[in-house]
Coordinates of C-alpha atoms in Angstrom, one line a residue:
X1 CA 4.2 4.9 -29.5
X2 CA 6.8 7.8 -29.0
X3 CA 7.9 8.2 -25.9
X4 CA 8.0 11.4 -23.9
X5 CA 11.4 11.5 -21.3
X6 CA 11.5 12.7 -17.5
X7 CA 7.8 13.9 -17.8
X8 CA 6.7 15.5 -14.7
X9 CA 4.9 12.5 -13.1
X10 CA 5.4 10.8 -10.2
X11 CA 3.7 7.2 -9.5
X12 CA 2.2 5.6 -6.2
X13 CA 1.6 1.8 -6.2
X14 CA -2.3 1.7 -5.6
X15 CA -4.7 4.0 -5.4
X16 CA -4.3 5.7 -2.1
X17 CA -0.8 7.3 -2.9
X18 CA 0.4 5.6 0.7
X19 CA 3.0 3.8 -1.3
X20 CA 6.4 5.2 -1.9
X21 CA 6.9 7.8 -4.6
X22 CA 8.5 6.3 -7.7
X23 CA 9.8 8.6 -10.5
X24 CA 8.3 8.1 -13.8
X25 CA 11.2 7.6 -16.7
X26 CA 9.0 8.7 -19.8
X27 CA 5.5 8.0 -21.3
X28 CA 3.9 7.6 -23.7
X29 CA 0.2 6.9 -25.1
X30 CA 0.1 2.9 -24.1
X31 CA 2.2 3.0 -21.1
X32 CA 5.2 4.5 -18.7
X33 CA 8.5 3.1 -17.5
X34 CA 9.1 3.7 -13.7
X35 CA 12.0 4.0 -12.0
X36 CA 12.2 1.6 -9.1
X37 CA 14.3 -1.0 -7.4
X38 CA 11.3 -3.4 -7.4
X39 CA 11.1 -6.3 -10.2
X40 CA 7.8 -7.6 -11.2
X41 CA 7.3 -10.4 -13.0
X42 CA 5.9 -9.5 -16.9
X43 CA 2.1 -9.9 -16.6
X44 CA 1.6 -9.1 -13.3
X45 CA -1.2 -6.6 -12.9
X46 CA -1.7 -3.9 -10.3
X47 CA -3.3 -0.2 -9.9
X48 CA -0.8 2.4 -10.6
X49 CA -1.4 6.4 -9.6
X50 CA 0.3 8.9 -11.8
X51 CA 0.3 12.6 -10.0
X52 CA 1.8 15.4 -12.1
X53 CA 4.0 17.4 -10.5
X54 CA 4.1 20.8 -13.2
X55 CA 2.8 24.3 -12.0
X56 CA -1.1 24.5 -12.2
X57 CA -1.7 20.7 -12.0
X58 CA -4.0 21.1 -8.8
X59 CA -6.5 23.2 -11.4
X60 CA -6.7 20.3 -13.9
X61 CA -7.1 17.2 -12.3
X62 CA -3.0 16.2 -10.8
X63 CA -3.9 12.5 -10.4
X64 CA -5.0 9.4 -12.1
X65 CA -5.6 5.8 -11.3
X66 CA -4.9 3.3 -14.0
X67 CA -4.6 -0.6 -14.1
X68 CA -1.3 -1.1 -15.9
X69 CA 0.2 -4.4 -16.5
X70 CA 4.5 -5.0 -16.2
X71 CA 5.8 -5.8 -19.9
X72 CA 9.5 -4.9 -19.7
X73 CA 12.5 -4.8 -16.8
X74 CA 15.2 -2.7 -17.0
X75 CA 17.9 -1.9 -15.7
X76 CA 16.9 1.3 -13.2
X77 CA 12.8 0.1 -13.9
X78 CA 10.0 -1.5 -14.5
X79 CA 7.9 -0.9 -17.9
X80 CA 4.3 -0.7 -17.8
X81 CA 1.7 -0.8 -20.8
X82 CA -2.0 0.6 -19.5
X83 CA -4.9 -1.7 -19.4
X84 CA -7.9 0.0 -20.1
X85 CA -11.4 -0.9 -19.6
X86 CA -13.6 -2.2 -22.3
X87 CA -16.4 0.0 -24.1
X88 CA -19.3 -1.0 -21.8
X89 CA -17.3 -0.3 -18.7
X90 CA -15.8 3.3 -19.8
X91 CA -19.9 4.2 -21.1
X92 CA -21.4 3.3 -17.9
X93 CA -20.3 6.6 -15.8
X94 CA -19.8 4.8 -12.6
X95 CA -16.4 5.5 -11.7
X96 CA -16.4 3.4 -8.3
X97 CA -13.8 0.3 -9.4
X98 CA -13.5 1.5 -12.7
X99 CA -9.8 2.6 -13.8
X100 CA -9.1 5.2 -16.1
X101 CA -10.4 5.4 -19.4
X102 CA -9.2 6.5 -22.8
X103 CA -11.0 9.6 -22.1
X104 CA -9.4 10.2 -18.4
X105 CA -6.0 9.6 -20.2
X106 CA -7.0 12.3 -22.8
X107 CA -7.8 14.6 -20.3
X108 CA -4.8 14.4 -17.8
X109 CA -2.5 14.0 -20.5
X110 CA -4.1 17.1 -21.8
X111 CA -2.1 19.2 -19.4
X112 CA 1.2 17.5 -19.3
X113 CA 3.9 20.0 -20.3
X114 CA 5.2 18.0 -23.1
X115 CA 5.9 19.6 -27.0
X116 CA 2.9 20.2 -29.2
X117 CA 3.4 17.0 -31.7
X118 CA 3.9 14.6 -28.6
X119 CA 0.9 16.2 -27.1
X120 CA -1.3 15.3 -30.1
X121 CA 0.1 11.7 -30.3
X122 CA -0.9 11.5 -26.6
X123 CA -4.1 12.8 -26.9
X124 CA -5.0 11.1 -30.7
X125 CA -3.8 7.7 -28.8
X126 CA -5.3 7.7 -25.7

């Protein structure tokens, strides 16, 4: 998937943001790299929070919660590919230990300052 540079992102480790702030190296519509000193083992699993950081974001929903799962370590990073939930999961409505959808990613990608064709390949992907 093409990958968007520097969006304006930042991540928190869990869900309650009371984890450092990492910066976010780029995106794109199956995953994010983020720039830590931290090295994860490929595979290992964990809840990631992505807060946007443009102008407006409070009126559009600035933060989501996804489960992401390491799949590259780099140099400055650690690269992430998002796991999202199956069909049943993302129908039933009940957000309480569910992570992001396809349709959450839509939505907050939706208002991610990012050029118009990398904005459609986020959105068609996601």
């Amino acid at each position: 998937a093409t990958r968007h540079p520097v969006p304006p992102l930042v991540a928190f480790l869990g869900t309650a943001r009371s984890s450092p702030q990492y910066g976010v190296g780029d995106i794109s519509a199956v995953g994010f790299y983020m720039l830590t000193p931290e090295r994860w083992l490929p595979g290992t699993e964990m809840p990631v929070t992505l807060q946007r950081t443009d102008e407006g974001a409070q009126d559009r929903g600035d933060a989501i919660t996804v489960l992401a799962t390491v799949v590259r370590i780099g140099s400055d990073g650690v690269g992430f590919a998002f796991v999202l939930p199956g069909s049943e999961q993302a129908e039933s409505g009940d957000r309480v230990g569910i992570w992001a959808t396809k349709t959450h990613l839509a939505r907050f990608f939706s208002g991610l300052k990012v050029s118009q064709p990398e904005q459609q390949n986020l959105e068609r992907a996601s």
